Coordinates of C-alpha atoms in Angstrom, one line a residue:
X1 CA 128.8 61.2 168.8
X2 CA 125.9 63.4 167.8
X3 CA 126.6 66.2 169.6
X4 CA 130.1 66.6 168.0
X5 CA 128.8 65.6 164.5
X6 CA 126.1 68.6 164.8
X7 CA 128.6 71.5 165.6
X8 CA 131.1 70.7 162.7
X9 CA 127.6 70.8 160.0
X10 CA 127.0 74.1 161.4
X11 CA 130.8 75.4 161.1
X12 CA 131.0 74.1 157.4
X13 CA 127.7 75.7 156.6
X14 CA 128.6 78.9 158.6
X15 CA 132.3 79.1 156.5
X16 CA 130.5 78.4 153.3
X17 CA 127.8 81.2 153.7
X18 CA 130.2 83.5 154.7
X19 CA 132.3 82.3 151.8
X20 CA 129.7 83.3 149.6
X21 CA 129.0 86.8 151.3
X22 CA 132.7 87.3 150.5
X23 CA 132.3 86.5 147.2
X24 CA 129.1 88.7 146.7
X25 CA 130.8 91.8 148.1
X26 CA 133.9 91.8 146.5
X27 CA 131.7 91.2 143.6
X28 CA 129.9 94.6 144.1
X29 CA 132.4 96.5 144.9
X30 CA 134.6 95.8 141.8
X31 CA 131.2 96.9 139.7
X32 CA 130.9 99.8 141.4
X33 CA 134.8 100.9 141.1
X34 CA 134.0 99.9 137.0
X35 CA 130.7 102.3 136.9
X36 CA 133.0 105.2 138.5
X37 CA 135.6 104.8 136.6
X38 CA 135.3 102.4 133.7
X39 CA 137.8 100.0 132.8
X40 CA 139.7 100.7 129.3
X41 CA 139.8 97.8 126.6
X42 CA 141.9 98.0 124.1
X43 CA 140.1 98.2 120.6
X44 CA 136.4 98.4 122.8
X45 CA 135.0 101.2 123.8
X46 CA 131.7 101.3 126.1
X47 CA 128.5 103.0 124.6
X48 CA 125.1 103.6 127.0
X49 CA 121.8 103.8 124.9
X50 CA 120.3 107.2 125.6
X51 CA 116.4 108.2 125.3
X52 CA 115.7 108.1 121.3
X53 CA 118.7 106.1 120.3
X54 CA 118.4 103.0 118.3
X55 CA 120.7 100.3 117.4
X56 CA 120.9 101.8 113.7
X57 CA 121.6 105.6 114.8
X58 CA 123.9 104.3 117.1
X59 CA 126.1 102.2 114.4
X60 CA 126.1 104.8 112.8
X61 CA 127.9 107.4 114.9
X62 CA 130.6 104.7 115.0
X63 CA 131.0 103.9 111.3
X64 CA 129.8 100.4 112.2
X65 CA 126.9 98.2 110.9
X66 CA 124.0 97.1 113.1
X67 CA 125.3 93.7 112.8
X68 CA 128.8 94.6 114.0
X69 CA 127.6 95.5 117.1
X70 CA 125.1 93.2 117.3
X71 CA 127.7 90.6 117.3
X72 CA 129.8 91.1 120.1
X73 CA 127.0 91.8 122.2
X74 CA 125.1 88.7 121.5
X75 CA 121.9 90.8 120.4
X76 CA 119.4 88.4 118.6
X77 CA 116.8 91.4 118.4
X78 CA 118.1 94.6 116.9
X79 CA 115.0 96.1 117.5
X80 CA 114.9 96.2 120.5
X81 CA 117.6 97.7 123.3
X82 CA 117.2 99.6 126.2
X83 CA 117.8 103.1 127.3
X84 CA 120.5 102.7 129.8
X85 CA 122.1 99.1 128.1
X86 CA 125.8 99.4 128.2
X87 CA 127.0 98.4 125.0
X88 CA 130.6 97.0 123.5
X89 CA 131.7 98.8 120.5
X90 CA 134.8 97.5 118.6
X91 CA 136.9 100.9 117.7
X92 CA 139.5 98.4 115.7
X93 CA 137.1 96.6 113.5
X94 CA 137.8 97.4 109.1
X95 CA 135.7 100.1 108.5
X96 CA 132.3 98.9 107.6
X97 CA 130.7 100.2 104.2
X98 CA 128.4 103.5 104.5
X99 CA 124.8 102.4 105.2
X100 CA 122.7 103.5 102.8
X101 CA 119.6 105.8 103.9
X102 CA 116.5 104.3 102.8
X103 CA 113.9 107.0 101.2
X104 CA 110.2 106.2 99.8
X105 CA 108.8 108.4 96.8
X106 CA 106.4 110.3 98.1
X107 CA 103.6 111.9 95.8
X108 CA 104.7 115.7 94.6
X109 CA 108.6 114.4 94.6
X110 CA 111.0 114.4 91.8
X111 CA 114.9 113.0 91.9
X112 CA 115.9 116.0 91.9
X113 CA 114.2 117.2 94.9
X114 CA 115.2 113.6 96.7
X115 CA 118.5 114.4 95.9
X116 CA 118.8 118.1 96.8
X117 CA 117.3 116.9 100.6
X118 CA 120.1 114.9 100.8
X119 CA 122.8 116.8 98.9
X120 CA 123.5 114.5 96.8
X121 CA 123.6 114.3 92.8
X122 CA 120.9 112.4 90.9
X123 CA 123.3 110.9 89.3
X124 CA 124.4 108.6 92.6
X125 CA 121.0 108.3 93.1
X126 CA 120.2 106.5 89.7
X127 CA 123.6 104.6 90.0
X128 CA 123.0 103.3 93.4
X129 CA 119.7 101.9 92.6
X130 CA 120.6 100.6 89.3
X131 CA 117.9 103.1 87.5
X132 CA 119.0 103.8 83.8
X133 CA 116.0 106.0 83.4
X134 CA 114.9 108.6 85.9
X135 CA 111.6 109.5 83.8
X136 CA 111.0 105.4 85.2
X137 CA 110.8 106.3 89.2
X138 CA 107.5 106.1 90.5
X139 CA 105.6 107.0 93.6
X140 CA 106.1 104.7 96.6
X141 CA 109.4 103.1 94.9
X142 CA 112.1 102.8 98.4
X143 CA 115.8 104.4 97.3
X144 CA 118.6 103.7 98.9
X145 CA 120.7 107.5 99.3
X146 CA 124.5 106.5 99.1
X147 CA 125.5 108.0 102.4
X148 CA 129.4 108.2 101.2
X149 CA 128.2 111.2 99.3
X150 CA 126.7 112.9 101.8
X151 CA 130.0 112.2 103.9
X152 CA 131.6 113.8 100.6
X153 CA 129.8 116.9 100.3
X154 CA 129.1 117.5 103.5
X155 CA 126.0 117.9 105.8
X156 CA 122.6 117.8 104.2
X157 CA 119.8 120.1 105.3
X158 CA 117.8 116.4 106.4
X159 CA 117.0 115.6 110.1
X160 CA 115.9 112.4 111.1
X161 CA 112.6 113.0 112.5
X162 CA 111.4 109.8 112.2
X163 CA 112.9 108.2 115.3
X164 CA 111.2 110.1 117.8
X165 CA 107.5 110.1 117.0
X166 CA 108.1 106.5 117.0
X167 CA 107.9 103.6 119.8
X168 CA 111.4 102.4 121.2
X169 CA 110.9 98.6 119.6
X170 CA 110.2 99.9 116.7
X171 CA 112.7 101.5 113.9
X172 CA 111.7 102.7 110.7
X173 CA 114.1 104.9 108.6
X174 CA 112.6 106.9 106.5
X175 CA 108.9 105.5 106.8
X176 CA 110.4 101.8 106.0
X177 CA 111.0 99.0 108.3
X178 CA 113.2 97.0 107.7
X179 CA 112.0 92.8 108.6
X180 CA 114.6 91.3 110.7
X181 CA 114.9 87.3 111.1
X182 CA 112.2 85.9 113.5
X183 CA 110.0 89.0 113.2
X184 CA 105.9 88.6 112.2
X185 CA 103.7 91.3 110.3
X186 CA 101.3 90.8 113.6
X187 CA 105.0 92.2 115.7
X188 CA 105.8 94.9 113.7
X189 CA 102.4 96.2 113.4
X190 CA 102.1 96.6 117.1
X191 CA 104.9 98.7 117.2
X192 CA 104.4 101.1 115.1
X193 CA 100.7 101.4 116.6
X194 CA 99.1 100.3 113.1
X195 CA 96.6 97.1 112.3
X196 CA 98.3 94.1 110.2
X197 CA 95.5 95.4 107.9
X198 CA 97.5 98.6 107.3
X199 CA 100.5 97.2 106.8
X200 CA 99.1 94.4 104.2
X201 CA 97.2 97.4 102.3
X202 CA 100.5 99.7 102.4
X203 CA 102.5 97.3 101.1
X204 CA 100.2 95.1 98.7
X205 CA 100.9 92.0 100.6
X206 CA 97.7 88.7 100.7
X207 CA 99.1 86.5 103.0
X208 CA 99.9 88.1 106.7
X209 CA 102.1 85.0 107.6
X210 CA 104.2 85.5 104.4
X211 CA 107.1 88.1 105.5
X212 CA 110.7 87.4 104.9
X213 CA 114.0 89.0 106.8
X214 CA 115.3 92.0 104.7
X215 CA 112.2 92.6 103.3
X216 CA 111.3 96.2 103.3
X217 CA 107.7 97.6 104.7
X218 CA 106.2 100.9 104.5
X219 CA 105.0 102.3 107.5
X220 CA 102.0 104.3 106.9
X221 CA 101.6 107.6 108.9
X222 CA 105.1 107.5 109.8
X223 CA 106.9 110.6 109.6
X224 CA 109.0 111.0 106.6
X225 CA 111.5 113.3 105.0
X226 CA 109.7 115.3 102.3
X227 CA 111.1 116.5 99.0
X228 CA 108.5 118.4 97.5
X229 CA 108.4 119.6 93.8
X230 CA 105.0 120.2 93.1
X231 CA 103.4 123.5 90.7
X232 CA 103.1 126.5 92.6
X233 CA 99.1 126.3 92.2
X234 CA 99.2 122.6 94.3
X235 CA 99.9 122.8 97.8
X236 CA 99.3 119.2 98.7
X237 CA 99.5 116.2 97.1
X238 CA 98.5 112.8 98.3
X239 CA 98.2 109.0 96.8
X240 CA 96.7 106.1 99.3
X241 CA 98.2 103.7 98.7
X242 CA 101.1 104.1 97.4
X243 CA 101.3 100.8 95.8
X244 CA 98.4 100.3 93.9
X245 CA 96.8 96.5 93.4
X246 CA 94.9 95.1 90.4
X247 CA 91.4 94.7 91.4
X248 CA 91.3 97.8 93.8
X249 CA 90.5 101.0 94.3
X250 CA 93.3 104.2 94.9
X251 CA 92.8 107.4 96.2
X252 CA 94.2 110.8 94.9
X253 CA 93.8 114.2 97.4
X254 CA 94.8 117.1 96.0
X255 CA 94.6 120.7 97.4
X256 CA 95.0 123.9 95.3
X257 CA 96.1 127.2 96.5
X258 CA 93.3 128.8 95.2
X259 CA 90.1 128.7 93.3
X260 CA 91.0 126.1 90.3
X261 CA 89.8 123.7 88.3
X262 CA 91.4 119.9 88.1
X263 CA 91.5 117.5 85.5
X264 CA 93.4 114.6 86.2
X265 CA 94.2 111.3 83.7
X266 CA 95.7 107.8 84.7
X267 CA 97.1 105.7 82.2
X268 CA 96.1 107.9 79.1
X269 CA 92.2 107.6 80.3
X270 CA 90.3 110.6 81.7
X271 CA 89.1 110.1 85.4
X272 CA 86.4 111.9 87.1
X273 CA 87.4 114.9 89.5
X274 CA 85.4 115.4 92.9
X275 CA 85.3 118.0 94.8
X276 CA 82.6 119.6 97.5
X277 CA 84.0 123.4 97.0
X278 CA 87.0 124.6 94.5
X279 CA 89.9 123.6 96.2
X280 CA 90.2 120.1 97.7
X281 CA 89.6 117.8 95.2
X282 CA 89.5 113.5 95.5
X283 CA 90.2 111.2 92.4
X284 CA 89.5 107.5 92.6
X285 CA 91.4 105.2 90.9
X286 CA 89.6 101.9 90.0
X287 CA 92.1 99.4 88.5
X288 CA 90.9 96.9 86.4
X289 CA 91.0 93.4 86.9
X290 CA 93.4 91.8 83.9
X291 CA 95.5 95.3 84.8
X292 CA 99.1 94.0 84.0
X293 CA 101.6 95.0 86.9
X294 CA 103.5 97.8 86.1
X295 CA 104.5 101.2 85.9
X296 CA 101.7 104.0 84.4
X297 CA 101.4 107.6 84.2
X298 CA 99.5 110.0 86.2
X299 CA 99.1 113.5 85.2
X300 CA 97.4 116.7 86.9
X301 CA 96.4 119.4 85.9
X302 CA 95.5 122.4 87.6
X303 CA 93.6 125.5 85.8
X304 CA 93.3 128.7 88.5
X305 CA 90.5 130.6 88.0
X306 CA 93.4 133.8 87.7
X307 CA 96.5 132.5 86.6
X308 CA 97.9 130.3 84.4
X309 CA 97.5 126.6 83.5
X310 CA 99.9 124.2 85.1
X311 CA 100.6 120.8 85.0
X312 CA 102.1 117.7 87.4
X313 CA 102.9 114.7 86.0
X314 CA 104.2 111.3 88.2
X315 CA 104.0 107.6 87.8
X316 CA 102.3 105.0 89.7
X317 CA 102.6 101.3 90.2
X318 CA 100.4 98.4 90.0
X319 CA 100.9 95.2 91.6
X320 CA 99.2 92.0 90.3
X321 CA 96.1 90.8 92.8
X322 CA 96.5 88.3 95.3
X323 CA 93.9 85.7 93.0
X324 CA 93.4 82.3 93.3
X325 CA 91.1 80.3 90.7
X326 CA 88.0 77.6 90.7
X327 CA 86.6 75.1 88.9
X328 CA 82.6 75.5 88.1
X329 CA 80.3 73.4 87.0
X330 CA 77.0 74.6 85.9
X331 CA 74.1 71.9 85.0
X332 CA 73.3 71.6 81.7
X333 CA 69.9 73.6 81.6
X334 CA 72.4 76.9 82.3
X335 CA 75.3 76.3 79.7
X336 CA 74.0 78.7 77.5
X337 CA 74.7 81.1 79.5
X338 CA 78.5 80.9 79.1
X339 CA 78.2 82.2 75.7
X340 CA 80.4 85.1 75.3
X341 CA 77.7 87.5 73.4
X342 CA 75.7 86.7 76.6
X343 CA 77.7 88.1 78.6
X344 CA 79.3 90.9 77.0
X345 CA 76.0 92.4 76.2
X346 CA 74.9 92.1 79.9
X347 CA 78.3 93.7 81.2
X348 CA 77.3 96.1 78.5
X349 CA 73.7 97.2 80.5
X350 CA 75.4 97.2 83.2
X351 CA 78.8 99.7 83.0
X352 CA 76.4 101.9 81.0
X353 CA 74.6 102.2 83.9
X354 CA 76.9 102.6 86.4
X355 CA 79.2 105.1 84.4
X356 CA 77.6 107.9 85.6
X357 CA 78.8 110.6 88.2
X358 CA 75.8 112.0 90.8
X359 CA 77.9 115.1 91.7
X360 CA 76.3 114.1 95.2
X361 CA 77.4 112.1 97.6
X362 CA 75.4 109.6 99.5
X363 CA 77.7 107.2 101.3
X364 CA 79.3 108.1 104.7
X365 CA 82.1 105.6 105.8
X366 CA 82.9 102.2 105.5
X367 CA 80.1 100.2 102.9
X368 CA 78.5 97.9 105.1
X369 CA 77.9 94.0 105.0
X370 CA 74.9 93.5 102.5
X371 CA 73.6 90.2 104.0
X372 CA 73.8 88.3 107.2
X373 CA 76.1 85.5 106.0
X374 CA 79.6 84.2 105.2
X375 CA 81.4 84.9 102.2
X376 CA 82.0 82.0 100.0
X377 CA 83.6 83.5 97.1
X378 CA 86.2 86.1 97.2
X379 CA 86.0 88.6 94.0
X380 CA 89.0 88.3 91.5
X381 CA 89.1 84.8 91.5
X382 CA 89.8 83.1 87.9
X383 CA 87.1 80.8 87.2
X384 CA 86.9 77.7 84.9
X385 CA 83.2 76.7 83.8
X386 CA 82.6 72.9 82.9
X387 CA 86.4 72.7 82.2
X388 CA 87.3 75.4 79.9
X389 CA 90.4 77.9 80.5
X390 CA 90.8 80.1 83.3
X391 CA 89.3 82.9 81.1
X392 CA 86.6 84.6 83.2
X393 CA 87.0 86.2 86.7
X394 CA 84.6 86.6 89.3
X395 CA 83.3 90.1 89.4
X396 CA 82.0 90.7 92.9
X397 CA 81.6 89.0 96.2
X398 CA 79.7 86.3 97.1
X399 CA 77.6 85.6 100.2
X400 CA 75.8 81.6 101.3
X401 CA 72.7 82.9 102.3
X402 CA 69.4 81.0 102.7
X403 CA 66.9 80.6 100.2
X404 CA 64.6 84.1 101.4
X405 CA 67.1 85.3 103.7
X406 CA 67.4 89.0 103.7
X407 CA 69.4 91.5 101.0
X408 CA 70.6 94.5 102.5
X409 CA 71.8 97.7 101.2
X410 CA 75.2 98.7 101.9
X411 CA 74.8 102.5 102.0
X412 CA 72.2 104.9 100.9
X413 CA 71.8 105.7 97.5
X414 CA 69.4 105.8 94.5
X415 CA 67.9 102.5 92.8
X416 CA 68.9 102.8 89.3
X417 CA 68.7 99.3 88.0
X418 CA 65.5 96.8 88.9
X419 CA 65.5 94.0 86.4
X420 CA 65.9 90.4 85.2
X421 CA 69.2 89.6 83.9
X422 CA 70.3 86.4 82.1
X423 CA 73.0 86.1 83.9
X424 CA 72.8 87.8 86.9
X425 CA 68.9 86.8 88.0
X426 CA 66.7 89.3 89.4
X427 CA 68.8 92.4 90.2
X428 CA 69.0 95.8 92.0
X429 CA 71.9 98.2 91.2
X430 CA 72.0 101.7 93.7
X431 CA 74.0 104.8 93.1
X432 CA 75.8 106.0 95.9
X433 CA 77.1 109.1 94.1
X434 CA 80.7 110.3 93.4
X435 CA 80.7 107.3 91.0
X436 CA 80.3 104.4 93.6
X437 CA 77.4 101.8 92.7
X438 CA 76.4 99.0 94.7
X439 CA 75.0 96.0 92.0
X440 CA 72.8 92.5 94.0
X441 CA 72.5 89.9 92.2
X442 CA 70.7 85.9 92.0
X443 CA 67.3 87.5 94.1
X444 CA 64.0 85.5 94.6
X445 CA 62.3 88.6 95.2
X446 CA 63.2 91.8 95.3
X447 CA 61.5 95.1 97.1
X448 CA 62.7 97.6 95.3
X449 CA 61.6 100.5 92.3
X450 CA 64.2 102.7 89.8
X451 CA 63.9 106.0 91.6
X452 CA 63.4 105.1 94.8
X453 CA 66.2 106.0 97.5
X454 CA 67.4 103.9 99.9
X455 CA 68.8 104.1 103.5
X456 CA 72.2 102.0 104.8
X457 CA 70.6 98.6 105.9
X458 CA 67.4 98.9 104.4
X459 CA 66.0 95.2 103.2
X460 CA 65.8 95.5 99.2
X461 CA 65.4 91.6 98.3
X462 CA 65.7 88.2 99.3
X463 CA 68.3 85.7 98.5
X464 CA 67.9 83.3 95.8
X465 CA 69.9 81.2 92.6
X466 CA 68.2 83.2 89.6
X467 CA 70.4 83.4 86.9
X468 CA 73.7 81.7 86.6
X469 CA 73.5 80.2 89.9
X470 CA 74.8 77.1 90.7
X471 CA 72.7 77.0 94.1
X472 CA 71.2 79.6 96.6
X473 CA 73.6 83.0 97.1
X474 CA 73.7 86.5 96.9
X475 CA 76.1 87.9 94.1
X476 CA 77.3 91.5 95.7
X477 CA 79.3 93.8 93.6
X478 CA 80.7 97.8 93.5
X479 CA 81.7 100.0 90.6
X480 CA 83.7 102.8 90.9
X481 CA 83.8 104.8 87.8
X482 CA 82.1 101.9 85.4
X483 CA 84.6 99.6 86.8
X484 CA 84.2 96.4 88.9
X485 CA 86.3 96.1 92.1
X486 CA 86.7 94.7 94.8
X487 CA 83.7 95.6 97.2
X488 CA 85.0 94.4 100.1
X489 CA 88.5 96.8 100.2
X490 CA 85.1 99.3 100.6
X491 CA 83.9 97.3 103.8
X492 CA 87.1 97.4 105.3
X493 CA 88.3 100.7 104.8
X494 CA 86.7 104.3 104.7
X495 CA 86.4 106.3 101.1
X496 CA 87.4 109.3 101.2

């Protein structure tokens, strides 16, 4: 019985392998008549994703949306396809509605200019992005171009450069990404080659994990469509960022076509003007903390030593900071200290000093960390002492050290402060030049003369709770232009 049981096994397995063989080949061979000669579906036609194409260029050339064809073909990542991938396109679907081209304000543009790149009138422009007032645009503000009227008036002088000086995964129209569902700051970051710290300081955003689908991000660095409508005398014109944040410190670059002298205002105040020769000039812009978000004016202007004077004027906006608040409790010994005249006469001493402009500059880089210790008290913070309103803020950054521990300086610079305070304890303030001042605050001891200069990392006092302390700390602060700001933006980015 066994030796007729084990031949009909093998025959049933034999029949069912070459079953499946038959299956396989007939299989491959249909595929193969389809890639020579591909089958025609009604209403479907068959699109293959060249090098540079993405799913948005592609929609497009069809008159489709990205979600049109992302929809028959099952695609839960439109960011991501590959060159090669066969797609379905539906030729019968109702003709989808023009997708608007996304454009960011870019500092030296006008609506005018924006809408002569795209040969369009500014009048679609303003209705399209439900602007009553065009004198209200401001630098950084995303625009959506009504493509209908380009299709209307025929082909624009624009070319999309943006796609291919960018990574495949990535798409960004314009210099702005666009956040589709499931994707993280952290995600889009990496694509584009940038830090989630680039994107959080382009865009004004506090919380990394905080992103929403739609949202729009601009990309920094990313190669953009330019409209240009700057004075003949400027021949570059630069704002970073372009969103700026109450609390923090802007920068203006601005390049003249010849010998010239700047003068620049920002909000109807006068800011100071740096330059190391007579054409390339660098403006900080240090926004006060209690700065209501909003729109305010910028305005240039530009006197050639031969020529005639002429003048650029744009707006800028301010974002709210990303603040929390805290509850402190001073003993009772200290509560005298709260007193308003107190205070205002110490903050007094202390933008008087720090108001000045050394036409020298003695910081290179990044500021650097002044103590070896974690911070345990962001600045901007609204505080509440022994109960009262959330009135005060907290004017600097603060570090846990040990009682003696050391006090570094953050960059080289001058010692132009060395003093008691009431508030602020025994205290060193050092000036860095170009307006930048570097204030230490709460010492036990400190090492440190007026007039003496300091280098990057040199020990200039100890830690201690002098002053309005509630314990043991170092109090670190930075002034740019007699205004307190946020120190560490300084130790995380470069300025210039």
């Amino acid at each position: 019985m066994l030796s007729q049981v084990k031949p009909l096994s093998y025959l049933r397995t034999l029949h069912r392998f070459l079953t499946i063989f038959s299956l396989l080949f007939l299989l491959s061979a249909v595929s193969l008549a389809q890639e020579e000669s591909p089958v025609e579906t009604p209403g479907v036609t068959i699109h293959v994703v060249q090098r540079g194409e993405n799913l948005y260029r592609i929609a497009q050339s069809y008159a489709l949306t990205i979600d049109d064809i992302a929809r028959i073909n099952g695609i839960t990542n439109t960011a991501s396809i590959q060159v090669g991938q066969r797609l379905l396109i539906p030729l019968d679907s109702p003709q989808a509605d023009p997708v608007p081209i996304i454009h960011v304000i870019q500092p030296g543009e006008s609506l005018g200019s924006i809408a002569q790149l795209y040969g369009v009138s500014s009048e679609s422009v303003l209705s399209a992005n439900s602007i009553v007032d065009a004198n209200t645009i401001f630098i950084g503000q995303v625009l959506q171009i009504p493509t209908a009227d380009i299709a209307l008036n025929g082909e624009s002088s624009i070319e999309n450069s943006t796609e291919s000086a960018l990574p495949e995964t990535a798409i960004a129209i314009n210099g702005v990404h666009v956040v589709s569902s499931g994707e993280t700051l952290f995600r889009i970051a990496t694509s584009y080659g940038l830090t989630v710290s680039d994107l959080q300081q382009a865009n004004g955003i506090s919380d990394p994990t905080v992103i929403f689908a739609g949202q729009e991000l601009v990309i920094p660095g990313v190669q953009t469509q330019v409209a240009l409508d700057l004075p003949a005398s400027i021949s570059n014109l630069q704002v970073t960022p372009l969103s700026l944040t109450e609390g923090q410190t802007g920068e203006v670059r601005l390049t003249t076509l010849s010998p010239a002298s700047v003068s620049v205002t920002f909000n109807n105040q006068n800011v100071p003007v740096l330059t190391n020769d007579d054409q390339n000039f660098i403006v900080f812009l240090a926004i006060p903390i209690w700065t209501a978000g909003g729109i305010y004016p910028i305005q240039i202007t530009v006197t050639p030593t031969s020529g005639a004077m002429e003048t650029f004027s744009a707006n800028l906006q301010v974002r709210a900071g990303p603040y929390g608040s805290q509850y402190i409790t001073l003993p009772q010994d200290r509560i005298e200290l709260l007193s308003t005249a107190v205070e205002d006469n110490e903050l007094a001493i202390l933008r008087n000093t720090a108001s000045g402009v050394t036409p020298e500059r003695y910081f290179d880089g990044p500021m650097s960390l002044p103590a070896a210790a974690a911070m345990n008290s962001p600045f901007g913070t609204r505080r509440s002492y022994n109960g009262s309103a959330f009135d005060r803020y907290h004017s600097g950054a603060d570090f846990a050290g040990a009682p003696g521990s050391p006090i570094l300086a953050a960059a080289s610079g001058r010692v132009v402060l060395a003093d008691t305070l009431n508030i602020r304890g025994i205290s060193v303030m050092i000036d860095h030049g170009w307006g930048i001042y570097t204030h230490y605050a709460h010492m036990t001891e400190r090492y440190v003369q007026i007039g003496d200069f300091v280098t990057v990392g040199q020990m200039i006092g100890t830690v201690g709770s002098t002053g309005r302390a509630t314990g043991a700390h170092l109090h670190w602060e930075l002034w740019v232009n007699g205004v307190q700001v946020d120190p560490m933006q300084w130790v995380q980015q470069a300025f210039p």
